[in-house]
XYZ file of C-alpha atoms in Angstrom:
317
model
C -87.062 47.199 51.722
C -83.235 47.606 52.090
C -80.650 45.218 52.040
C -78.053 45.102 54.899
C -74.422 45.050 53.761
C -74.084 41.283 54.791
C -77.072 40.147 52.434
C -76.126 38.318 48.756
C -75.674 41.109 46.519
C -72.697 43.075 45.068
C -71.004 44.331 47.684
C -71.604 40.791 50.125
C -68.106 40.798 52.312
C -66.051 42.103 49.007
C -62.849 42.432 50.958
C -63.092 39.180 52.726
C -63.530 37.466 49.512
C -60.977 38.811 48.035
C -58.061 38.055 50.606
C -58.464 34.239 50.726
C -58.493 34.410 46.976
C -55.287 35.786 46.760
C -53.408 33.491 49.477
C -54.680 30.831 47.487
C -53.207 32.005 44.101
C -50.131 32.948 45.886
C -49.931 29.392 47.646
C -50.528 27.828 44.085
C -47.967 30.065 42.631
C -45.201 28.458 45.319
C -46.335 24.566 45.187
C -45.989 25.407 41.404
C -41.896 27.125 42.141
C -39.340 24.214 41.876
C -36.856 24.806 44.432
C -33.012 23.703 43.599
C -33.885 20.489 45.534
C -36.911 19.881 43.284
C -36.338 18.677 39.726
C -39.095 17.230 37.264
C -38.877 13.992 36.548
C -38.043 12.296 33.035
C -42.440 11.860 32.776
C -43.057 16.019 33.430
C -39.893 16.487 31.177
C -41.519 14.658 28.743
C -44.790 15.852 29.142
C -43.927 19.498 28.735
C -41.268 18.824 25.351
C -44.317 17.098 23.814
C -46.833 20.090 24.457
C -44.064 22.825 23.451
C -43.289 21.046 20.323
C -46.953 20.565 19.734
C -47.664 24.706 19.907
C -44.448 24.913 17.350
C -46.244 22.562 15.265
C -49.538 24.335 15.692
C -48.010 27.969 14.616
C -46.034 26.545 11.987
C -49.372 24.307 10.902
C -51.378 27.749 10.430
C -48.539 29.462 8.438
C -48.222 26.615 5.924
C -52.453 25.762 5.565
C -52.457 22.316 7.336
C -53.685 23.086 10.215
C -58.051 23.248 9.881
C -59.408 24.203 6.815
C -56.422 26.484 6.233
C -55.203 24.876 3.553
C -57.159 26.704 1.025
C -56.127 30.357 1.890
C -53.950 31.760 -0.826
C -50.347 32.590 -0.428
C -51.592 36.605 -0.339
C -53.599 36.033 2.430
C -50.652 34.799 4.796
C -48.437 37.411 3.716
C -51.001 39.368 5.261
C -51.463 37.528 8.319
C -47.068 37.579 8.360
C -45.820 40.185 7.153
C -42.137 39.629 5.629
C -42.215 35.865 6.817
C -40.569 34.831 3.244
C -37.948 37.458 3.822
C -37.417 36.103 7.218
C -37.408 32.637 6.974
C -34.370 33.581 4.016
C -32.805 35.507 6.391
C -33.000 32.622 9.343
C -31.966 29.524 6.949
C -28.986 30.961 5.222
C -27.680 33.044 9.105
C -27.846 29.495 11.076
C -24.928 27.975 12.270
C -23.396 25.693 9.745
C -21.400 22.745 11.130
C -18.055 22.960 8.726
C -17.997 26.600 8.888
C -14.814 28.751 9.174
C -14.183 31.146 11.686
C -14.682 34.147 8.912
C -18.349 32.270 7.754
C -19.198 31.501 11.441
C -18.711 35.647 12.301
C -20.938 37.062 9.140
C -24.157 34.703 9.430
C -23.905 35.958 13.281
C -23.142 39.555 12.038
C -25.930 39.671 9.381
C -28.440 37.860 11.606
C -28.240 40.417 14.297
C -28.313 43.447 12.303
C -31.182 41.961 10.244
C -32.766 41.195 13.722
C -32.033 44.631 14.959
C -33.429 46.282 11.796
C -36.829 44.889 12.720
C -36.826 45.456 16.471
C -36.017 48.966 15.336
C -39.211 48.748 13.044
C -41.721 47.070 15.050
C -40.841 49.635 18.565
C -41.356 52.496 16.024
C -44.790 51.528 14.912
C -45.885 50.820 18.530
C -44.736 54.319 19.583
C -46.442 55.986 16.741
C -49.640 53.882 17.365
C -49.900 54.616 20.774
C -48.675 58.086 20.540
C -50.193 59.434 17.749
C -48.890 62.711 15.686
C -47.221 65.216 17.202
C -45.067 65.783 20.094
C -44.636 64.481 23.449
C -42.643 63.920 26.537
C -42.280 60.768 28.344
C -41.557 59.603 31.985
C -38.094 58.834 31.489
C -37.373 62.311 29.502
C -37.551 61.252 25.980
C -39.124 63.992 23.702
C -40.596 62.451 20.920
C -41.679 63.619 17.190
C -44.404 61.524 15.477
C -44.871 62.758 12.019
C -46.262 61.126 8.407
C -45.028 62.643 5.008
C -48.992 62.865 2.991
C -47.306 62.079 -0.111
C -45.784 59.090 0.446
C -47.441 57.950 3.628
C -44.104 57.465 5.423
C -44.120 57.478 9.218
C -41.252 58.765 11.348
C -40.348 58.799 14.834
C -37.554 60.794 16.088
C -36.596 60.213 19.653
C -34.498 62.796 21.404
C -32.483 61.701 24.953
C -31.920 64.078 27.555
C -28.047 63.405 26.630
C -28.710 65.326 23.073
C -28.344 61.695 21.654
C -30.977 61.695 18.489
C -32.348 58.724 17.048
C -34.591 58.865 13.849
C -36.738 55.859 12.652
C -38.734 56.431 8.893
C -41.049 52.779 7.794
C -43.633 52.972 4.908
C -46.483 50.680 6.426
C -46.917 49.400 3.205
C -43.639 48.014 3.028
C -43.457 45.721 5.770
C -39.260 44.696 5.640
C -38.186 48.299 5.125
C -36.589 50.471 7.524
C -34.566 53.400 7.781
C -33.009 54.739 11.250
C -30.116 57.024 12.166
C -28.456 57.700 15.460
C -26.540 61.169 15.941
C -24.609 61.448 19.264
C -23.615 64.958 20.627
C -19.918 64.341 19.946
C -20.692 64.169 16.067
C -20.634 60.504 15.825
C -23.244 58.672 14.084
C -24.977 55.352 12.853
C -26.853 54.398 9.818
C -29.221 51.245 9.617
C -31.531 50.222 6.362
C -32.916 47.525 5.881
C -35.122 46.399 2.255
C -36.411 42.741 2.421
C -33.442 40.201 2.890
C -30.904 43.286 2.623
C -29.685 45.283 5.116
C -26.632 47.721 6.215
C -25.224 49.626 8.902
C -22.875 52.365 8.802
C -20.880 54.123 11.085
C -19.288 58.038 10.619
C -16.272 58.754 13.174
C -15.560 62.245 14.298
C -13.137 62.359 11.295
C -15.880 62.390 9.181
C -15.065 59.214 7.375
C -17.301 56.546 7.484
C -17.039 52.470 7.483
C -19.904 50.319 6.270
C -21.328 46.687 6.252
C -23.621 45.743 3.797
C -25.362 42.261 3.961
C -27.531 40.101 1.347
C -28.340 36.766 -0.130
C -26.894 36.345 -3.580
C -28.551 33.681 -6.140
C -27.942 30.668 -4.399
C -28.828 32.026 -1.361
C -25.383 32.059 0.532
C -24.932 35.491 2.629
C -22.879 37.741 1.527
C -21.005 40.780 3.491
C -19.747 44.071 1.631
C -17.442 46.375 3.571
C -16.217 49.278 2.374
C -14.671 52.029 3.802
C -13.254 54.343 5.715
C -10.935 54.633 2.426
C -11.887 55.270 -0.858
C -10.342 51.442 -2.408
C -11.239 50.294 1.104
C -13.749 47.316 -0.360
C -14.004 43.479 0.587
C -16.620 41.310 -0.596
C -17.066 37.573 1.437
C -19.508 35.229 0.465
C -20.102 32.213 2.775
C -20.640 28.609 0.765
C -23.350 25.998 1.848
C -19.939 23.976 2.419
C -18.500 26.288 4.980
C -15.774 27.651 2.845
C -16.097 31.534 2.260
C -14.996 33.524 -1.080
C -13.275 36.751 -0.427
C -12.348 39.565 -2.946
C -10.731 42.302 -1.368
C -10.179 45.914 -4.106
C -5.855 45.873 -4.092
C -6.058 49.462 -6.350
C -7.181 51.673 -9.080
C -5.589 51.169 -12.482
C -6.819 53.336 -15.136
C -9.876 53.897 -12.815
C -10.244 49.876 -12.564
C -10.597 48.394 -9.374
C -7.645 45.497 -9.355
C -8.632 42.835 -7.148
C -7.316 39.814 -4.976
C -9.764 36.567 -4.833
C -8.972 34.285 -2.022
C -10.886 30.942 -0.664
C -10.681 29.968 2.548
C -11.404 26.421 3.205
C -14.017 24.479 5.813
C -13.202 24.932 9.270
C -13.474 21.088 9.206
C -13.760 18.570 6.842
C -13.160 14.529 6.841
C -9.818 13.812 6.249
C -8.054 12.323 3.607
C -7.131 8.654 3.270
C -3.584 8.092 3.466
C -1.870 8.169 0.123
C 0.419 5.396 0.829
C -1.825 1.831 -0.361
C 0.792 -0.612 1.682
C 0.561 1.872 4.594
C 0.517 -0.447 7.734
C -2.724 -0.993 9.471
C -2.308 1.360 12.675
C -3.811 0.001 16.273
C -5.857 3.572 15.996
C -7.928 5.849 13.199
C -6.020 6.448 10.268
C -6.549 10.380 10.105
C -4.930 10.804 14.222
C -1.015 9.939 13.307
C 1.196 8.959 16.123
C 4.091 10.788 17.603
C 7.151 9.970 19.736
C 5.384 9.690 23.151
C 3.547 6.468 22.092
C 3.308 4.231 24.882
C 4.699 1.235 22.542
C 7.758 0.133 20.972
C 7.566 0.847 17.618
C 10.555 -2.015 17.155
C 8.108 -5.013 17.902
C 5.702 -4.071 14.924
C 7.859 -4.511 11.999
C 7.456 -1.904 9.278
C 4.976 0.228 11.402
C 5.711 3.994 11.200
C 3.886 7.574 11.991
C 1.864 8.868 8.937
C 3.758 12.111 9.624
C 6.859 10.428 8.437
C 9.032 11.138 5.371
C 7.720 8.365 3.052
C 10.584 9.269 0.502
C-alpha cells in the first residue's frame, strides 16, 4: 500500500518544518542580542565571570592533573597532549607586563612576545595547509600557488606559498619538534625576512635592497629575564639588553674592535618607577602633604605663618 506525501514518514511536510524552526532560532538569536539600551545586570555579570573563570580553571585543572583522575598521568604524557606548553608558559611569564618597568623593558617583552607569537601562528597555519593539502602542488581560490613537500631523510615538511604579486613565503617545521620553525619571506623588489624560532628562542631578520641585513634575536637567560640581541646592519653594529625582574634593563652595546676584541659600553637603566626616597634631612618639617610630592611657589598658603617650613626642593646648605 503507498503512503501519501502527507502521512508520518521521512519526507512528512519537510519544508514546512523546517521554516518555523528557523524563525524560532532566529527569534532566540535576537531576545538573546543586547541592544545599547540593554545592559546585564551586576547578577548575569556575575553569573557569566564565575562560569568563564570556572572553564579557565577546568583547562588549566587538566594540564596540571587535578582535575579527575588526571593526576596520575606522567609529565610525558601532557607534553603530548601540549605540545611546547613549558616553552610557552616561559615565554608568557617572563613577556608580561611588569609594573616598574622602563620604557626600553616595557618595548622588548612586547617585541619578543609577538615574534614568539608570530613564530607559532606561522607554524601551526603551515601544518594545517600541508594536512589538508597534501604533497604536491596546488592553486587556491584567491591565487596562491602552493608547494607541499617533505625531505625523506629528515622528515621535514615545507610549504612554500607563492602570491600572485611574486611575493614568496617559505615555511620548513620538523613534526617532531614541536617549538621549531623556520620561514622566509622574499618580495619581488629583493627585500626579505627571516623568522626561526627553537623552544623559548627566536629571531627575525630583515635584508634591505642594499644587501645588508639587521637582526633581533630574543631568549631567556638563566634567571629567566628576556633578553634582546641586535646586531647589524654593520659589522660592530651589536647591543645586548637584558630586562631585570625589577624593571631595570642591562645594556651592552660593542663601541669597537681592538686587536680583534670587541670593546664594549655597559649601561643600567633604572625602574621606570620606584618608591621614593625618604627625605635625608631628620628635622625636616612635617609637610601638610606626602613627603615624596615637594611643594613649589604656587602653594595656596603662606609659607610665613608656618615657621621653619620649606620645599624639599630647597638648598638645605
Amino acid at each position: 500500500m503507498a503512503i501519501s506525501s502527507n502521512s508520518v514518514g521521512s519526507n512528512y511536510h519537510q519544508a514546512d518544518i523546517r521554516q518555523p524552526r528557523r524563525l524560532d532560532t532566529e527569534q532566540k538569536i535576537r531576545e538573546a542580542t543586547l541592544t545599547s539600551a540593554q545592559q546585564l545586570s551586576p547578577a548575569e555579570v556575575q553569573a557569566h565571570q564565575t562560569f568563564y573563570n570556572k572553564a579557565v580553571d577546568d583547562v588549566d585543572g587538566v594540564r596540571n592533573g587535578s582535575v579527575g583522575n588526571c593526576i596520575g598521568m606522567g609529565p610525558d604524557v601532557w607534553d603530548r597532549l601540549f605540545p611546547g606548553r613549558n616553552d610557552d608558559k616561559r615565554v608568557e611569564d617572563a613577556t608580561a607586563p611588569h609594573l616598574f618597568d622602563n620604557g626600553q623593558a616595557r618595548d622588548l617583552r612586547s617585541e619578543y612576545q609577538r615574534t614568539y607569537r608570530e613564530a607559532r601562528r606561522e607554524r601551526a597555519r603551515a601544518e594545517r595547509e600541508a594536512q589538508k593539502l597534501g604533497p604536491g602542488n596546488h592553486v587556491l581560490s584567491n591565487g596562491d600557488r602552493v608547494n607541499v613537500s617533505e625531505d625523506p631523510a629528515t622528515g621535514k615538511k615545507t610549504v612554500t606559498t607563492t602570491k600572485p604579486d611574486g611575493t614568496t613565503k617559505t615555511v620548513t617545521f620538523d613534526s617532531n619538534k614541536p617549538n621549531s620553525v623556520d620561514v622566509r619571506t622574499t618580495s619581488p623588489d629583493g627585500t626579505s625576512t627571516e623568522l626561526h624560532q627553537d623552544g623559548t628562542s627566536v629571531s627575525r631578520a630583515s635584508t634591505g635592497v642594499d644587501g645588508k641585513t639587521t637582526s633581533d634575536a630574543y631568549s631567556l637567560d638563566l634567571n629567566g629575564n628576556p633578553v634582546r640581541e641586535t646586531t647589524g646592519p654593520g659589522e660592530e653594529d651589536y647591543q645586548r639588553t637584558t630586562a631585570r625582574e625589577d624593571g631595570s634593563t642591562d645594556t651592552r652595546t660593542e663601541i669597537y674592535e681592538e686587536n680583534g676584541q670587541p670593546v664594549y659600553e655597559d649601561r643600567r637603566q633604572p625602574p621606570g618607577w620606584h618608591f621614593p626616597d625618604p627625605p635625608v634631612d631628620p628635622f625636616h618639617p612635617i609637610l601638610p602633604q606626602p613627603w615624596w610630592r615637594a611643594r613649589s611657589a604656587d602653594d595656596d598658603f603662606d609659607r610665613g605663618t608656618i615657621k621653619g617650613l620649606r620645599p624639599l626642593n630647597a638648598d638645605l646648605n
